[in-house]
GROMACS .gro file of C-alpha atoms in nm:
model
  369
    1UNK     CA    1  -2.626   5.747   1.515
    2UNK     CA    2  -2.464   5.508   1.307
    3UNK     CA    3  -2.225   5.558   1.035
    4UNK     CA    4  -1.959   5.341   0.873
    5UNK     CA    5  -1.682   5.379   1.104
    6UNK     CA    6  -1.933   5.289   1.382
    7UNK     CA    7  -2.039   4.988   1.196
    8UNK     CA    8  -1.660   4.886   1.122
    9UNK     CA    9  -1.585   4.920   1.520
   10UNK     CA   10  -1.925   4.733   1.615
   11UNK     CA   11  -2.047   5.048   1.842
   12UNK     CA   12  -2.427   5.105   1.821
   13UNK     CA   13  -2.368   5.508   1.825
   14UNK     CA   14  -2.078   5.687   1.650
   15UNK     CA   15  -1.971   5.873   1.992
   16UNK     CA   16  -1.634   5.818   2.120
   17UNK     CA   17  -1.574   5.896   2.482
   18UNK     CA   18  -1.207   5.972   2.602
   19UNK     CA   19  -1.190   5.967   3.003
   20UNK     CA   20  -0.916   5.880   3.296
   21UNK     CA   21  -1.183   5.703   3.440
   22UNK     CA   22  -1.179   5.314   3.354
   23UNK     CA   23  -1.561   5.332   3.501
   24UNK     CA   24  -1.632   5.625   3.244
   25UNK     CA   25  -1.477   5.397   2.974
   26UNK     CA   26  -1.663   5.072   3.068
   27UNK     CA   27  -2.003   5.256   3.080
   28UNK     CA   28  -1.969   5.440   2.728
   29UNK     CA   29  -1.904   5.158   2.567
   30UNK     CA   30  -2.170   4.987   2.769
   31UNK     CA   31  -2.417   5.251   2.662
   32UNK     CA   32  -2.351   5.169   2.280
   33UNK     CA   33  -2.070   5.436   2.215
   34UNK     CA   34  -1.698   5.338   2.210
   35UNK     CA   35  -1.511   5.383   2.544
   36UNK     CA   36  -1.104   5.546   2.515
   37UNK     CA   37  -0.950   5.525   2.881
   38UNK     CA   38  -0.631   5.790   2.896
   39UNK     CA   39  -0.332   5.626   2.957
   40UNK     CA   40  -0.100   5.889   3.019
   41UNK     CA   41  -0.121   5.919   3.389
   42UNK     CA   42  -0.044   5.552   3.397
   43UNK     CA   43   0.356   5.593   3.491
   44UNK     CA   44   0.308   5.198   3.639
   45UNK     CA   45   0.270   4.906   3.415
   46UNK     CA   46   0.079   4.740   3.686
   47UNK     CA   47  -0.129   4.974   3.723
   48UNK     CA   48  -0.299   5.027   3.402
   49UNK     CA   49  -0.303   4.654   3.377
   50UNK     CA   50  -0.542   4.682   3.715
   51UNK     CA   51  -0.743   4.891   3.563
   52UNK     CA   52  -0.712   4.703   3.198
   53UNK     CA   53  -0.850   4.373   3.411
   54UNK     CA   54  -1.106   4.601   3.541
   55UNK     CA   55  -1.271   4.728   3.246
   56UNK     CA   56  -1.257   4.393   3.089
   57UNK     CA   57  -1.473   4.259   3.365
   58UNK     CA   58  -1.733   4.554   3.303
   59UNK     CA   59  -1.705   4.661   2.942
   60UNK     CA   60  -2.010   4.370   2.850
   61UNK     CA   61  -1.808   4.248   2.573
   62UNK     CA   62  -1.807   4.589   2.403
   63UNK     CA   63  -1.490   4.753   2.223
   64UNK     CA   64  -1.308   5.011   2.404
   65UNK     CA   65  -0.954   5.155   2.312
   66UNK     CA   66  -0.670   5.327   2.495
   67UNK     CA   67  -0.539   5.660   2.461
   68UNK     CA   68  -0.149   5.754   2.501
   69UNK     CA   69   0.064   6.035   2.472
   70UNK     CA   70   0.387   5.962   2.258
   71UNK     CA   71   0.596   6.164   2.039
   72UNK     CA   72   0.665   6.079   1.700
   73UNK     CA   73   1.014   6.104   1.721
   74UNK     CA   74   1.235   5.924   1.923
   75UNK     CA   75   1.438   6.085   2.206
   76UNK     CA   76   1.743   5.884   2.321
   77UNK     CA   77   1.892   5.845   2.647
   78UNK     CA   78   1.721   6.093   2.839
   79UNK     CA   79   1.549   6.024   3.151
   80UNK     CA   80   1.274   6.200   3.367
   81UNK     CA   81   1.625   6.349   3.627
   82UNK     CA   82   1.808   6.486   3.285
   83UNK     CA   83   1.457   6.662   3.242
   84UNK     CA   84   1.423   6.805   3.625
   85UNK     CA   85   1.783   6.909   3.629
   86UNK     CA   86   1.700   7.159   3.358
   87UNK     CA   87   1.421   7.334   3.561
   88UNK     CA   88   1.554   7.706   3.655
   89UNK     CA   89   1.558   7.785   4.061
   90UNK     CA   90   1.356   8.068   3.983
   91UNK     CA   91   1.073   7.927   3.880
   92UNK     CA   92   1.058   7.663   4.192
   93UNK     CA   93   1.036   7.938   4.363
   94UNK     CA   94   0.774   8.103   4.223
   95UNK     CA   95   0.557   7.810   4.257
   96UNK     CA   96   0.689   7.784   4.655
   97UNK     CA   97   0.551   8.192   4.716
   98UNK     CA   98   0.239   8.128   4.466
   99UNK     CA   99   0.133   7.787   4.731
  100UNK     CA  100   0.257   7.947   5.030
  101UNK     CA  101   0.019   8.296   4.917
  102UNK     CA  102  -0.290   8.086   4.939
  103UNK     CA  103  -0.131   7.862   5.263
  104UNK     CA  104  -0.096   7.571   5.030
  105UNK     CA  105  -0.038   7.257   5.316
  106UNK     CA  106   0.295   7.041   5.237
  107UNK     CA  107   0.266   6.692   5.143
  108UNK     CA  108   0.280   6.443   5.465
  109UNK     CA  109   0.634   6.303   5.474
  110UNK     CA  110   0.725   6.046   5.213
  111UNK     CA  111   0.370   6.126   5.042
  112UNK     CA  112   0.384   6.067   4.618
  113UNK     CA  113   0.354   6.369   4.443
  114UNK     CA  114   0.046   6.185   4.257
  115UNK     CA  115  -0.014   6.237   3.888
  116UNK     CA  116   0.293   6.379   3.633
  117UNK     CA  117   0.332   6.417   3.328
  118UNK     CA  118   0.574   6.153   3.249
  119UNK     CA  119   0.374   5.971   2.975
  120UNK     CA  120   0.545   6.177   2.723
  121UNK     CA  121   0.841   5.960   2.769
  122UNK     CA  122   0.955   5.711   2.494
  123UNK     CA  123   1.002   5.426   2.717
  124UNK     CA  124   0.674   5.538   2.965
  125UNK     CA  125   0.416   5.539   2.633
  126UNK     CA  126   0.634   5.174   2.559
  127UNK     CA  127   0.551   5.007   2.841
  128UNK     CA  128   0.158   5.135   2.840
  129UNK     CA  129   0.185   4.940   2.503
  130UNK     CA  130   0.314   4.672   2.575
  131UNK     CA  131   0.067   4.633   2.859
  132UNK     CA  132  -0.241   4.737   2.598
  133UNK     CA  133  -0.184   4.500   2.309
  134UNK     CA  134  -0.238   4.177   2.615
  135UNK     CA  135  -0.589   4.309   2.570
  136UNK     CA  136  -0.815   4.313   2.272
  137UNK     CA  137  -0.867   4.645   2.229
  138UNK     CA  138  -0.983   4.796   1.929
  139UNK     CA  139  -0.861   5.165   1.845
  140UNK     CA  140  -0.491   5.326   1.990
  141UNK     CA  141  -0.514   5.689   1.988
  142UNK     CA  142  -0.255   5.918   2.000
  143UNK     CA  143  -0.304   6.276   2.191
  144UNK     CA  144   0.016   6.404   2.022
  145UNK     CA  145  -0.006   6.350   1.657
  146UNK     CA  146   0.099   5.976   1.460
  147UNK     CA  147   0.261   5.786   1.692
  148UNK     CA  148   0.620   5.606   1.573
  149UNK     CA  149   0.621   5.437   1.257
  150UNK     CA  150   0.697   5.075   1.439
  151UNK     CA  151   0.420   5.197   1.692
  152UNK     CA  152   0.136   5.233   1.431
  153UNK     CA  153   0.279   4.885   1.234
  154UNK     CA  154   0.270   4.656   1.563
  155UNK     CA  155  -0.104   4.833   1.610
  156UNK     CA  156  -0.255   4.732   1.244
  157UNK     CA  157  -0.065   4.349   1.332
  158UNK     CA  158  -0.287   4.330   1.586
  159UNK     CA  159  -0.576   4.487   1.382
  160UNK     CA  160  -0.611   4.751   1.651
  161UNK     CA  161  -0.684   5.082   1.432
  162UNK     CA  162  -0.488   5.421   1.517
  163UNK     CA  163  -0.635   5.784   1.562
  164UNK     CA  164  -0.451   6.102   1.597
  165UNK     CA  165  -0.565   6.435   1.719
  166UNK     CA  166  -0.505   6.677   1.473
  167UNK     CA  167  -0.580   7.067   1.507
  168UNK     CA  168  -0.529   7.197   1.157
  169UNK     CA  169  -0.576   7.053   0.822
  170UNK     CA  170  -0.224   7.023   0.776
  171UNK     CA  171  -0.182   6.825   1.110
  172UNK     CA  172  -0.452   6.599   0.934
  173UNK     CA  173  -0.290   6.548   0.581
  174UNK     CA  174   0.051   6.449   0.800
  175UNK     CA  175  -0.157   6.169   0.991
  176UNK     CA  176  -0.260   6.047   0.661
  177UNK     CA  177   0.118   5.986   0.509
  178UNK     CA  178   0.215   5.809   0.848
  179UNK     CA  179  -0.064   5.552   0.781
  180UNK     CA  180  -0.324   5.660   1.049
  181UNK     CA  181  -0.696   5.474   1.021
  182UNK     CA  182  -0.855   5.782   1.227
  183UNK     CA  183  -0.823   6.184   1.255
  184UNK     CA  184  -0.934   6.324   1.551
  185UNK     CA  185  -1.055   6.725   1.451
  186UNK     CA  186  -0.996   6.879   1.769
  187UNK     CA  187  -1.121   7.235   1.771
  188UNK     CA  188  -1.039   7.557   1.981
  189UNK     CA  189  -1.333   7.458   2.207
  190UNK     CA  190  -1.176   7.149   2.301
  191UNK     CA  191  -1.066   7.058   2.705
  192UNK     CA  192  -0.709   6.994   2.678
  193UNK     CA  193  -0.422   7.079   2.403
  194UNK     CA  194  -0.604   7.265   2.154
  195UNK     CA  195  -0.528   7.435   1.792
  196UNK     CA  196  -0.674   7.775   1.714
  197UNK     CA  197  -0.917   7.690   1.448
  198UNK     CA  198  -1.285   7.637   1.531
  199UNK     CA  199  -1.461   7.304   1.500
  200UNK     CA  200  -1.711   7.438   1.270
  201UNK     CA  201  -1.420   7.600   1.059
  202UNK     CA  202  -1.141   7.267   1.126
  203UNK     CA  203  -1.409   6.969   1.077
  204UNK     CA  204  -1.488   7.009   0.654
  205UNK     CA  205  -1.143   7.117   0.625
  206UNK     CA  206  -0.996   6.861   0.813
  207UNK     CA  207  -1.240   6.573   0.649
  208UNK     CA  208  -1.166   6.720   0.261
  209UNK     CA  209  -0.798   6.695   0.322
  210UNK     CA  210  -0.782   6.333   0.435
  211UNK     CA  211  -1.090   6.176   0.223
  212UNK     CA  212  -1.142   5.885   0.215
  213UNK     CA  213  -1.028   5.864   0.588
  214UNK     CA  214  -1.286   5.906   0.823
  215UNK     CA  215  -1.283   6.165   1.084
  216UNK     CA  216  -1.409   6.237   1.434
  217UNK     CA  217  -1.526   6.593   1.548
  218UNK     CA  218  -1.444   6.695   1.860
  219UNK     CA  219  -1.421   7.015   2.080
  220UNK     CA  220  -1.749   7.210   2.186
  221UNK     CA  221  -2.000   6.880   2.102
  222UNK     CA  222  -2.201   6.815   2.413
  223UNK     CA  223  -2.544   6.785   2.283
  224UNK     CA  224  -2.733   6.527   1.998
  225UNK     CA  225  -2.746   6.876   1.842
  226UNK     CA  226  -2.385   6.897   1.802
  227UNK     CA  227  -2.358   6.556   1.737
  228UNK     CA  228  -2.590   6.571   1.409
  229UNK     CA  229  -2.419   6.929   1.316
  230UNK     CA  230  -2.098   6.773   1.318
  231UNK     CA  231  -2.220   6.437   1.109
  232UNK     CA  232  -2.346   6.715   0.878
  233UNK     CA  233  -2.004   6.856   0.858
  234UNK     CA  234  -1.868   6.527   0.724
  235UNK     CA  235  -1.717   6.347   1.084
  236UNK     CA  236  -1.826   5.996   1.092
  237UNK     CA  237  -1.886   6.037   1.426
  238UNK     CA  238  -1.793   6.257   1.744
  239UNK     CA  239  -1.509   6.221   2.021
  240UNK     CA  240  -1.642   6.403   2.335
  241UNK     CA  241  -1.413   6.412   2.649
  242UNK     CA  242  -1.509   6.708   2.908
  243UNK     CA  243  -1.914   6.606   2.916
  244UNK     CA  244  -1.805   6.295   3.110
  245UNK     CA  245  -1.645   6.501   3.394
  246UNK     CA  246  -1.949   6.532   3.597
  247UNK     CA  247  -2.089   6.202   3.527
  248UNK     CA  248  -2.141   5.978   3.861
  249UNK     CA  249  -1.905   5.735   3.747
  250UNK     CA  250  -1.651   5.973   3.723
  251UNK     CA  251  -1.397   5.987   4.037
  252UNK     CA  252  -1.226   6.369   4.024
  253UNK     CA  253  -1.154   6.285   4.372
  254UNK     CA  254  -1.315   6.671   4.489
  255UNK     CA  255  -1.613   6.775   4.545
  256UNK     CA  256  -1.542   7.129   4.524
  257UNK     CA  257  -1.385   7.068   4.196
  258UNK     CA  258  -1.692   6.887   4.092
  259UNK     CA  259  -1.870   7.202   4.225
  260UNK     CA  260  -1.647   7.410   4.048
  261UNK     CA  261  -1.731   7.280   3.689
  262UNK     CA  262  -2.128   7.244   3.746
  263UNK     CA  263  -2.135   7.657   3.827
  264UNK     CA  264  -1.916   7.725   3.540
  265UNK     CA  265  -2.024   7.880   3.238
  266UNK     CA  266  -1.862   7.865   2.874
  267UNK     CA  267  -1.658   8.122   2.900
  268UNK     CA  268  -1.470   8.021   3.214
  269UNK     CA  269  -1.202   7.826   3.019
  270UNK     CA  270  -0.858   7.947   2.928
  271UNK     CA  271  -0.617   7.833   2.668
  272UNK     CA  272  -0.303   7.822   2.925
  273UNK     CA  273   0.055   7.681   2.946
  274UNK     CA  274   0.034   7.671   3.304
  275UNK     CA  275  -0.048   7.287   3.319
  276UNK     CA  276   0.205   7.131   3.019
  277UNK     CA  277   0.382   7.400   2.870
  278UNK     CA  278   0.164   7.358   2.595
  279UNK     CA  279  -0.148   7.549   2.497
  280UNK     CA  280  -0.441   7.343   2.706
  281UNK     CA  281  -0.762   7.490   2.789
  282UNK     CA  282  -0.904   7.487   3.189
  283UNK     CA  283  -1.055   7.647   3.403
  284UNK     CA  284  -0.955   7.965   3.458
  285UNK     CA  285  -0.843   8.013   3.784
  286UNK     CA  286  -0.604   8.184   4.015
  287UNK     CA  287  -0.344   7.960   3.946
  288UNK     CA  288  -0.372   7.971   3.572
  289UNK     CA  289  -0.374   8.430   3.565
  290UNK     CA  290  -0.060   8.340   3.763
  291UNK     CA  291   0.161   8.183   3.550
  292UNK     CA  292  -0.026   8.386   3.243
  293UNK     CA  293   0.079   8.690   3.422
  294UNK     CA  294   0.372   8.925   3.246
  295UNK     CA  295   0.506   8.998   3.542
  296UNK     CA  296   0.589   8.660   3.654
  297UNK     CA  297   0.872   8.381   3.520
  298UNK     CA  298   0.648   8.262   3.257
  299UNK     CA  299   0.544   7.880   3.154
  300UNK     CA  300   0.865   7.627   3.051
  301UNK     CA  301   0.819   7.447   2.744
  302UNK     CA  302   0.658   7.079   2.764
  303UNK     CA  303   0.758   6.832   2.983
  304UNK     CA  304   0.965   7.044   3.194
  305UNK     CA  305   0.626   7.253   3.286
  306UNK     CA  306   0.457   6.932   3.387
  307UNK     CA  307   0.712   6.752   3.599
  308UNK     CA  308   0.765   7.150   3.781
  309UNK     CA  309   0.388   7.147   3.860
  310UNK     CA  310   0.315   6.776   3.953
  311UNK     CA  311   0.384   6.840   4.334
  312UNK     CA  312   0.193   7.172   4.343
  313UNK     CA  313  -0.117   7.055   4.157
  314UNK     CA  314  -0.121   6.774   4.362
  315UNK     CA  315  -0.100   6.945   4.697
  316UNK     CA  316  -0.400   7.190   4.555
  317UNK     CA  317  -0.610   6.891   4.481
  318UNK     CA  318  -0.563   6.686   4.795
  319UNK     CA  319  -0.666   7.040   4.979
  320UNK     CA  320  -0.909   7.133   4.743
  321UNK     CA  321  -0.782   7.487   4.766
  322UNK     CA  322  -1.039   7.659   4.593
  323UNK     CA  323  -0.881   7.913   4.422
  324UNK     CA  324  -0.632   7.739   4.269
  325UNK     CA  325  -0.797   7.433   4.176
  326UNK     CA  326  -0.880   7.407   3.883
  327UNK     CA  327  -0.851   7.087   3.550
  328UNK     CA  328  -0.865   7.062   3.173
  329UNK     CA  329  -1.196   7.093   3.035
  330UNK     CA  330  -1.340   7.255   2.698
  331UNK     CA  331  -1.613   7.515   2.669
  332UNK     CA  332  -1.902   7.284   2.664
  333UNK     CA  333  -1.891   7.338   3.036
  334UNK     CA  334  -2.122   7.564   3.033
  335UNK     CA  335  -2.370   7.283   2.941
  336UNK     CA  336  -2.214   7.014   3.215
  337UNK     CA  337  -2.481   7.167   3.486
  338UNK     CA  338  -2.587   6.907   3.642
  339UNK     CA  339  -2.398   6.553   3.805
  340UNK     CA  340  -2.575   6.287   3.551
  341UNK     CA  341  -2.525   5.877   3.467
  342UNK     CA  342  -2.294   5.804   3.152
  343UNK     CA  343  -2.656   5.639   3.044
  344UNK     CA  344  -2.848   5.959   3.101
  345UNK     CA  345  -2.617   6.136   2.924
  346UNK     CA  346  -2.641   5.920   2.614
  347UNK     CA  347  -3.000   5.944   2.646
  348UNK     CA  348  -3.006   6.313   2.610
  349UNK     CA  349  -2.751   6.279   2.313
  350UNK     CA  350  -2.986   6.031   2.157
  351UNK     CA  351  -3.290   6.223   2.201
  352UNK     CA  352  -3.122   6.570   2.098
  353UNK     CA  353  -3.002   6.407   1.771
  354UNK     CA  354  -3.295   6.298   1.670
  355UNK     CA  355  -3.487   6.610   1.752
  356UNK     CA  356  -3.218   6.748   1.539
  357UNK     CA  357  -3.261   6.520   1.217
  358UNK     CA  358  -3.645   6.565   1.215
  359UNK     CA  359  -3.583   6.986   1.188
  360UNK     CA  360  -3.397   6.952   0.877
  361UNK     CA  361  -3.632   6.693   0.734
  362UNK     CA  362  -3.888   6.904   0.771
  363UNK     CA  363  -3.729   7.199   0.664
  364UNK     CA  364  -3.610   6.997   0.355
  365UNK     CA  365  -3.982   6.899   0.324
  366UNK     CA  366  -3.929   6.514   0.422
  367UNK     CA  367  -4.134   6.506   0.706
  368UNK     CA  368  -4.302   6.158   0.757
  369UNK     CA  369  -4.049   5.992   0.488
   0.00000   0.00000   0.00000
């Protein structure tokens, strides 16, 4: 599964893997794809330099990249307490009678509301960069669109390239004017912020508006099927995020959550506000039809709907309150059956791809060529 983007990055198969999971990261790139650890829940310098160290020491030598999530514009002189001070009363308490319905324990005293979504920040995605560019990784991608102008310059200094998710073609054609190398098509079927256009309807679209730029598919692909239907499509090459959930090396910290996602079919996703305040699809779950509902406060616009969540989500996952627990992931779910190796997965991607290639040789007549 080569093409020439994978030949540029020196990956043996054009599949790029996004994950939390600096284990998830080391073994996809170990496997011959191209690792992408998230960096957004990375609020500590020190700790995604950990975890940078850590990959290092596993990746084999291979090329891996980073993920962030950083606006293109600039905001000024606002920190995370300007942002909480704008978060109506009402909706606190909301989320206090939504936990205390479903007998939601408290945090233990002085306990860290975990994860939140703070990597938004100007300063936050900064100092995740300045951490990055001590190591030599090769791609920076960007989960909100081009990245600042002086971001995507000190990048190609470094000859690290830049991707951008992009959910429409006109998303696409504005990541190509800011000087981005890569254009992530993320379709509707995609774990996470999504668009509303279709990866078989967004990925020619996306790659005629940006040629000569090459382009990654992504949302729905969880099989070498997919894979070669997307190459097909014009993608030089795939960026899959959600099959990696319920790989062993993967940490969710929950078996029922794990348990959650293996039962799970396709259509037990939602596109939902609930997490972000923007459109992300999850799991649908009691939590989600609860902020969804009309007759409730409604979602606040991103990042005040993240930092009013982090304690609550976090007190749901350290319970595992059924229910309510729930986490981004796209529609290929319904495939993600069974707890698997990052290798066996590749393996089946591998072997599906080429079972894939020889049906349209032979329906082209090329069989044995």
């Amino acid at each position: 599964m080569q093409t020439e983007l994978s030949k540029k990055l020196g990956v043996e198969h054009a599949i790029f893997g996004f994950t939390p999971f600096p284990a998830v990261a080391a073994a996809i790139s170990r496997a011959g794809g191209f690792g992408v650890l998230g960096a957004v829940r990375y609020t500590a310098p020190d700790d995604l330099r950990r975890d940078l160290d850590w990959v290092e020491a596993h990746v084999a030598g291979r090329p891996y990249g980073l993920d962030v999530v950083m606006p293109a514009k600039k905001v000024e002189g606002v920190t995370e307490a300007d942002v909480e001070a704008m978060i109506p009363q009402g909706h606190r308490q909301f989320i206090r009678d939504t936990l205390a319905k479903y007998g939601v324990p408290e945090l233990a005293e002085g306990e860290a509301a975990g994860w939140r979504i703070t990597g938004w920040m100007e300063q936050v995605a900064r100092n995740q960069l300045d951490v990055a560019f001590d190591y030599p990784v090769k791609l920076l991608a960007n989960a909100l669109g081009s990245p600042p102008v002086d971001v995507v310059e000190r990048a190609h200094d470094r000859g690290v390239l830049v991707a951008a998710l992009a959910g429409s073609a006109r998303h696409a054609r504005k990541h190509q004017e800011a000087g981005i190398d890569i254009v992530v098509a993320q379709g509707y079927e995609a774990g996470g912020h999504t668009g509303e256009i279709a990866s078989m309807v967004l990925t020619p679209e996306v790659v005629e508006a940006v040629d000569p730029l090459p382009v990654l598919a992504a949302g729905g692909i969880g099989s070498g099927q997919q894979v070669a239907a997307a190459l097909s499509l014009g993608a030089q090459g795939v960026w899959l995020g959600s099959i990696w959930l319920t790989t062993t090396e993967a940490d969710l910290h929950s078996t029922a959550l794990t348990a959650k996602l293996l039962a799970a079919g396709s259509g037990d996703t939602v596109r939902s506000r609930a997490l972000t305040g923007k459109p992300a699809r999850q799991l649908r779950t009691e939590w989600t039809d609860a902020w969804d509902d009309p007759n409730g406060p409604g979602t606040l616009p991103m990042p005040l709907q993240g930092l009013l969540v982090a304690e609550a989500v976090s007190r749901i996952q350290k319970y595992e309150v059924e229910p309510l627990l729930g986490t981004p992931v796209g529609q290929i779910v319904g495939r993600m059956n069974s707890e698997r190796s990052v290798r066996a997965v590749f393996d089946d991607l591998t072997r599906g791809f080429e079972q894939a290639v020889d049906r349209i040789n032979r329906i082209a007549g090329r069989s044995g060529q």
